[in-house]
């Protein structure tokens, strides 16, 4: 499973968006069925930012569905075809 940990760049909005964009394109073309994005639990602000990014119309076309891991709310699972 491919994984992206956003902890090292959580303060820089541009770096977060760039990392998410690169990761999703790479994951979509890798053939892996699932990828994880680790935003951490914290205040939930970074988690909401990740979900907002994933819900953009042009990004939504890259994956089938996304969900917050029920066992770990600081982790988002993204499913591809």
XYZ file of C-alpha atoms in Angstrom:
81
model
C 0.000 0.000 0.000
C 1.322 3.416 -0.934
C 1.468 5.927 1.886
C 1.868 9.698 2.264
C 2.638 11.162 5.683
C 1.805 14.868 5.877
C 3.298 15.444 9.332
C 6.618 16.906 8.073
C 4.912 19.559 5.906
C 1.727 20.322 7.841
C 2.434 24.070 8.148
C 2.934 24.910 4.479
C -0.306 24.947 2.459
C 1.414 24.993 -0.934
C 3.619 22.012 -0.040
C 0.604 20.083 1.248
C -1.344 20.565 -1.962
C 1.667 19.762 -4.144
C 2.443 16.608 -2.149
C -1.188 15.459 -2.318
C -1.401 16.116 -6.054
C 1.858 14.256 -6.844
C 0.968 11.385 -4.561
C -2.525 10.879 -5.995
C -1.344 10.934 -9.602
C 1.454 8.469 -8.787
C -0.890 6.219 -6.802
C -3.551 6.255 -9.539
C -1.013 5.145 -12.134
C 0.783 2.604 -9.938
C -1.905 -0.058 -10.087
C -2.210 -0.265 -6.296
C -5.838 -0.711 -5.205
C -5.536 1.392 -2.026
C -3.365 4.271 -0.832
C -3.255 5.948 2.555
C -2.798 9.573 3.491
C -1.716 10.169 7.070
C -2.868 13.529 8.346
C -2.699 12.748 12.054
C -5.382 13.218 14.646
C -4.466 16.590 16.147
C -7.138 19.277 15.890
C -8.522 17.803 12.671
C -7.694 20.849 10.569
C -5.206 19.022 8.325
C -7.608 16.088 8.011
C -10.382 18.404 6.815
C -7.985 20.017 4.359
C -7.120 16.597 2.901
C -10.808 15.691 2.522
C -11.554 19.051 0.884
C -8.689 18.496 -1.545
C -9.919 14.993 -2.382
C -13.453 16.265 -3.005
C -12.394 18.649 -5.768
C -14.067 17.722 -9.043
C -10.873 17.217 -11.068
C -9.202 15.199 -8.288
C -12.308 13.067 -7.683
C -11.872 11.598 -11.195
C -8.643 9.871 -10.095
C -10.178 7.528 -7.521
C -13.297 5.457 -6.864
C -13.910 6.320 -3.207
C -12.234 7.649 -0.094
C -12.907 7.039 3.563
C -11.523 7.855 6.966
C -10.083 4.743 8.557
C -12.608 3.687 11.252
C -9.795 2.466 13.534
C -7.598 5.546 13.088
C -9.261 8.898 12.354
C -5.896 10.421 11.392
C -5.691 8.275 8.281
C -7.583 8.549 4.981
C -7.835 5.551 2.671
C -8.187 6.247 -1.051
C -9.443 3.423 -3.285
C -8.655 3.180 -6.986
C -10.152 0.991 -9.737
